[in-house]
Amino acid sequence: MSTSSTRLPEGRYGRSSDQRADRTLKVVGGVLAVLFAALIGWFGYHYVAQNEISAELIRFETGEDAVKVHLEVHKDAGVVGYCTVRSQSADGAEVGRADFRFDGDATRIDQVVTLRTTSPGTSAELVGCHAE
């Protein structure tokens, strides 16, 4: 007794629709992966290369109506910009926010600034820095 085969003869009828669908999915997936990688690269370049001023909050001291914030600012020579600092109370409400300008030719500025608050602040946060 012989068993009959249900497979089609190879090469006679072309590719099956499953093979064509698999190839299409691979091509679409590859194109989407390349576009996603390019988008991530563009955002990374824009963030690193275009950011001309950055800062780090070194420490802060709280008081009844002000918070003293020690900032270390790094910027390109001649760039003018500002950094935004905010303070919150114990319950999380914002009690103070201010922009501090940094200009001149120095590329590194180490400065203590005073942030006035409406009630005692328990924290200080560097929100961000922007070049003008």
PDB file of C-alpha atoms in Angstrom:
ATOM      1  CA  MET A   1       0.000   0.000   0.000  1.00  0.00           C
ATOM      2  CA  SER A   2       1.206   3.394  -0.817  1.00  0.00           C
ATOM      3  CA  THR A   3       0.222   6.648   0.735  1.00  0.00           C
ATOM      4  CA  SER A   4      -0.746   9.484  -1.543  1.00  0.00           C
ATOM      5  CA  SER A   5       0.922  12.805  -0.950  1.00  0.00           C
ATOM      6  CA  THR A   6      -1.179  15.954  -0.484  1.00  0.00           C
ATOM      7  CA  ARG A   7       1.700  18.312  -1.196  1.00  0.00           C
ATOM      8  CA  LEU A   8       1.779  20.181  -4.473  1.00  0.00           C
ATOM      9  CA  PRO A   9       4.695  19.579  -6.785  1.00  0.00           C
ATOM     10  CA  GLU A  10       7.531  22.010  -6.048  1.00  0.00           C
ATOM     11  CA  GLY A  11       8.001  24.875  -8.486  1.00  0.00           C
ATOM     12  CA  ARG A  12       4.820  24.168 -10.387  1.00  0.00           C
ATOM     13  CA  TYR A  13       2.406  26.683  -8.847  1.00  0.00           C
ATOM     14  CA  GLY A  14       4.660  29.427  -7.483  1.00  0.00           C
ATOM     15  CA  ARG A  15       4.860  30.601  -3.898  1.00  0.00           C
ATOM     16  CA  SER A  16       2.006  30.132  -1.500  1.00  0.00           C
ATOM     17  CA  SER A  17       0.176  33.167  -0.132  1.00  0.00           C
ATOM     18  CA  ASP A  18       1.642  32.459   3.340  1.00  0.00           C
ATOM     19  CA  GLN A  19       5.178  32.914   2.016  1.00  0.00           C
ATOM     20  CA  ARG A  20       4.252  36.190   0.326  1.00  0.00           C
ATOM     21  CA  ALA A  21       2.613  37.460   3.536  1.00  0.00           C
ATOM     22  CA  ASP A  22       5.690  36.501   5.585  1.00  0.00           C
ATOM     23  CA  ARG A  23       7.975  38.374   3.194  1.00  0.00           C
ATOM     24  CA  THR A  24       5.713  41.456   3.277  1.00  0.00           C
ATOM     25  CA  LEU A  25       5.666  41.442   7.071  1.00  0.00           C
ATOM     26  CA  LYS A  26       9.456  41.189   7.197  1.00  0.00           C
ATOM     27  CA  VAL A  27       9.882  44.129   4.808  1.00  0.00           C
ATOM     28  CA  VAL A  28       7.350  46.316   6.659  1.00  0.00           C
ATOM     29  CA  GLY A  29       8.915  45.413  10.026  1.00  0.00           C
ATOM     30  CA  GLY A  30      12.398  46.268   8.743  1.00  0.00           C
ATOM     31  CA  VAL A  31      11.283  49.642   7.377  1.00  0.00           C
ATOM     32  CA  LEU A  32       9.511  50.502  10.641  1.00  0.00           C
ATOM     33  CA  ALA A  33      12.579  49.492  12.671  1.00  0.00           C
ATOM     34  CA  VAL A  34      14.846  51.736  10.557  1.00  0.00           C
ATOM     35  CA  LEU A  35      12.426  54.675  10.888  1.00  0.00           C
ATOM     36  CA  PHE A  36      12.192  54.188  14.666  1.00  0.00           C
ATOM     37  CA  ALA A  37      15.989  54.072  15.011  1.00  0.00           C
ATOM     38  CA  ALA A  38      16.318  57.254  12.915  1.00  0.00           C
ATOM     39  CA  LEU A  39      13.720  59.024  15.071  1.00  0.00           C
ATOM     40  CA  ILE A  40      15.513  58.044  18.292  1.00  0.00           C
ATOM     41  CA  GLY A  41      18.816  59.199  16.801  1.00  0.00           C
ATOM     42  CA  TRP A  42      17.358  62.551  15.767  1.00  0.00           C
ATOM     43  CA  PHE A  43      15.899  63.190  19.229  1.00  0.00           C
ATOM     44  CA  GLY A  44      19.196  62.177  20.865  1.00  0.00           C
ATOM     45  CA  TYR A  45      21.239  64.459  18.629  1.00  0.00           C
ATOM     46  CA  HIS A  46      18.842  67.353  19.150  1.00  0.00           C
ATOM     47  CA  TYR A  47      18.952  66.936  22.925  1.00  0.00           C
ATOM     48  CA  VAL A  48      22.742  66.619  23.204  1.00  0.00           C
ATOM     49  CA  ALA A  49      24.005  68.915  20.449  1.00  0.00           C
ATOM     50  CA  GLN A  50      21.438  71.668  20.689  1.00  0.00           C
ATOM     51  CA  ASN A  51      21.420  72.015  24.482  1.00  0.00           C
ATOM     52  CA  GLU A  52      23.819  74.922  25.083  1.00  0.00           C
ATOM     53  CA  ILE A  53      23.174  75.344  28.812  1.00  0.00           C
ATOM     54  CA  SER A  54      22.786  72.757  31.554  1.00  0.00           C
ATOM     55  CA  ALA A  55      22.925  72.831  35.325  1.00  0.00           C
ATOM     56  CA  GLU A  56      23.055  70.645  38.378  1.00  0.00           C
ATOM     57  CA  LEU A  57      21.515  71.358  41.763  1.00  0.00           C
ATOM     58  CA  ILE A  58      24.329  70.737  44.247  1.00  0.00           C
ATOM     59  CA  ARG A  59      22.465  71.381  47.504  1.00  0.00           C
ATOM     60  CA  PHE A  60      19.780  73.546  49.078  1.00  0.00           C
ATOM     61  CA  GLU A  61      18.896  75.061  52.456  1.00  0.00           C
ATOM     62  CA  THR A  62      15.291  75.677  53.437  1.00  0.00           C
ATOM     63  CA  GLY A  63      13.994  78.594  55.487  1.00  0.00           C
ATOM     64  CA  GLU A  64      10.711  80.180  56.526  1.00  0.00           C
ATOM     65  CA  ASP A  65      10.285  82.371  53.443  1.00  0.00           C
ATOM     66  CA  ALA A  66      13.126  81.367  51.112  1.00  0.00           C
ATOM     67  CA  VAL A  67      15.219  78.461  49.884  1.00  0.00           C
ATOM     68  CA  LYS A  68      18.912  78.935  49.085  1.00  0.00           C
ATOM     69  CA  VAL A  69      19.923  76.815  46.123  1.00  0.00           C
ATOM     70  CA  HIS A  70      23.503  76.043  45.082  1.00  0.00           C
ATOM     71  CA  LEU A  71      23.634  75.626  41.285  1.00  0.00           C
ATOM     72  CA  GLU A  72      26.507  74.597  39.038  1.00  0.00           C
ATOM     73  CA  VAL A  73      25.813  75.799  35.491  1.00  0.00           C
ATOM     74  CA  HIS A  74      27.691  74.652  32.369  1.00  0.00           C
ATOM     75  CA  LYS A  75      27.212  76.573  29.140  1.00  0.00           C
ATOM     76  CA  ASP A  76      28.959  77.567  25.952  1.00  0.00           C
ATOM     77  CA  ALA A  77      30.975  80.794  26.075  1.00  0.00           C
ATOM     78  CA  GLY A  78      28.846  83.837  25.349  1.00  0.00           C
ATOM     79  CA  VAL A  79      25.537  81.972  25.619  1.00  0.00           C
ATOM     80  CA  VAL A  80      22.782  83.694  27.575  1.00  0.00           C
ATOM     81  CA  GLY A  81      20.170  81.544  29.257  1.00  0.00           C
ATOM     82  CA  TYR A  82      18.165  80.858  32.355  1.00  0.00           C
ATOM     83  CA  CYS A  83      17.432  78.006  34.723  1.00  0.00           C
ATOM     84  CA  THR A  84      14.079  77.453  36.416  1.00  0.00           C
ATOM     85  CA  VAL A  85      14.031  76.343  40.064  1.00  0.00           C
ATOM     86  CA  ARG A  86      10.979  75.477  42.137  1.00  0.00           C
ATOM     87  CA  SER A  87      10.244  74.593  45.750  1.00  0.00           C
ATOM     88  CA  GLN A  88       7.441  72.523  47.266  1.00  0.00           C
ATOM     89  CA  SER A  89       5.940  72.325  50.732  1.00  0.00           C
ATOM     90  CA  ALA A  90       5.582  69.125  52.756  1.00  0.00           C
ATOM     91  CA  ASP A  91       2.168  68.413  51.222  1.00  0.00           C
ATOM     92  CA  GLY A  92       3.545  68.739  47.663  1.00  0.00           C
ATOM     93  CA  ALA A  93       2.121  72.161  46.840  1.00  0.00           C
ATOM     94  CA  GLU A  94       4.399  74.490  44.897  1.00  0.00           C
ATOM     95  CA  VAL A  95       5.396  77.404  47.144  1.00  0.00           C
ATOM     96  CA  GLY A  96       7.981  79.067  44.914  1.00  0.00           C
ATOM     97  CA  ARG A  97       9.232  79.159  41.334  1.00  0.00           C
ATOM     98  CA  ALA A  98      11.759  81.481  39.716  1.00  0.00           C
ATOM     99  CA  ASP A  99      14.021  81.831  36.685  1.00  0.00           C
ATOM    100  CA  PHE A 100      17.671  82.713  37.245  1.00  0.00           C
ATOM    101  CA  ARG A 101      19.624  84.214  34.320  1.00  0.00           C
ATOM    102  CA  PHE A 102      23.185  83.252  33.469  1.00  0.00           C
ATOM    103  CA  ASP A 103      25.223  85.165  30.908  1.00  0.00           C
ATOM    104  CA  GLY A 104      28.789  86.189  30.216  1.00  0.00           C
ATOM    105  CA  ASP A 105      31.764  84.345  28.788  1.00  0.00           C
ATOM    106  CA  ALA A 106      32.309  81.884  31.653  1.00  0.00           C
ATOM    107  CA  THR A 107      31.585  78.284  30.688  1.00  0.00           C
ATOM    108  CA  ARG A 108      31.153  77.112  34.285  1.00  0.00           C
ATOM    109  CA  ILE A 109      29.237  79.136  36.871  1.00  0.00           C
ATOM    110  CA  ASP A 110      29.019  78.046  40.506  1.00  0.00           C
ATOM    111  CA  GLN A 111      26.420  80.215  42.228  1.00  0.00           C
ATOM    112  CA  VAL A 112      24.050  80.239  45.210  1.00  0.00           C
ATOM    113  CA  VAL A 113      20.659  81.763  44.386  1.00  0.00           C
ATOM    114  CA  THR A 114      17.761  82.576  46.711  1.00  0.00           C
ATOM    115  CA  LEU A 115      14.277  81.398  45.812  1.00  0.00           C
ATOM    116  CA  ARG A 116      11.556  83.328  47.663  1.00  0.00           C
ATOM    117  CA  THR A 117       8.659  81.140  48.876  1.00  0.00           C
ATOM    118  CA  THR A 118       5.099  81.859  50.005  1.00  0.00           C
ATOM    119  CA  SER A 119       5.371  79.386  52.902  1.00  0.00           C
ATOM    120  CA  PRO A 120       8.147  77.146  54.240  1.00  0.00           C
ATOM    121  CA  GLY A 121       9.523  75.002  51.439  1.00  0.00           C
ATOM    122  CA  THR A 122      10.848  71.519  52.119  1.00  0.00           C
ATOM    123  CA  SER A 123      12.533  70.863  48.795  1.00  0.00           C
ATOM    124  CA  ALA A 124      14.204  72.474  45.805  1.00  0.00           C
ATOM    125  CA  GLU A 125      14.066  71.152  42.284  1.00  0.00           C
ATOM    126  CA  LEU A 126      15.863  72.215  39.125  1.00  0.00           C
ATOM    127  CA  VAL A 127      13.078  72.194  36.535  1.00  0.00           C
ATOM    128  CA  GLY A 128      15.311  72.898  33.526  1.00  0.00           C
ATOM    129  CA  CYS A 129      17.632  75.269  31.704  1.00  0.00           C
ATOM    130  CA  HIS A 130      17.116  77.021  28.380  1.00  0.00           C
ATOM    131  CA  ALA A 131      19.349  79.097  26.136  1.00  0.00           C
ATOM    132  CA  GLU A 132      17.957  82.314  24.678  1.00  0.00           C
TER     133      GLU A 132
END
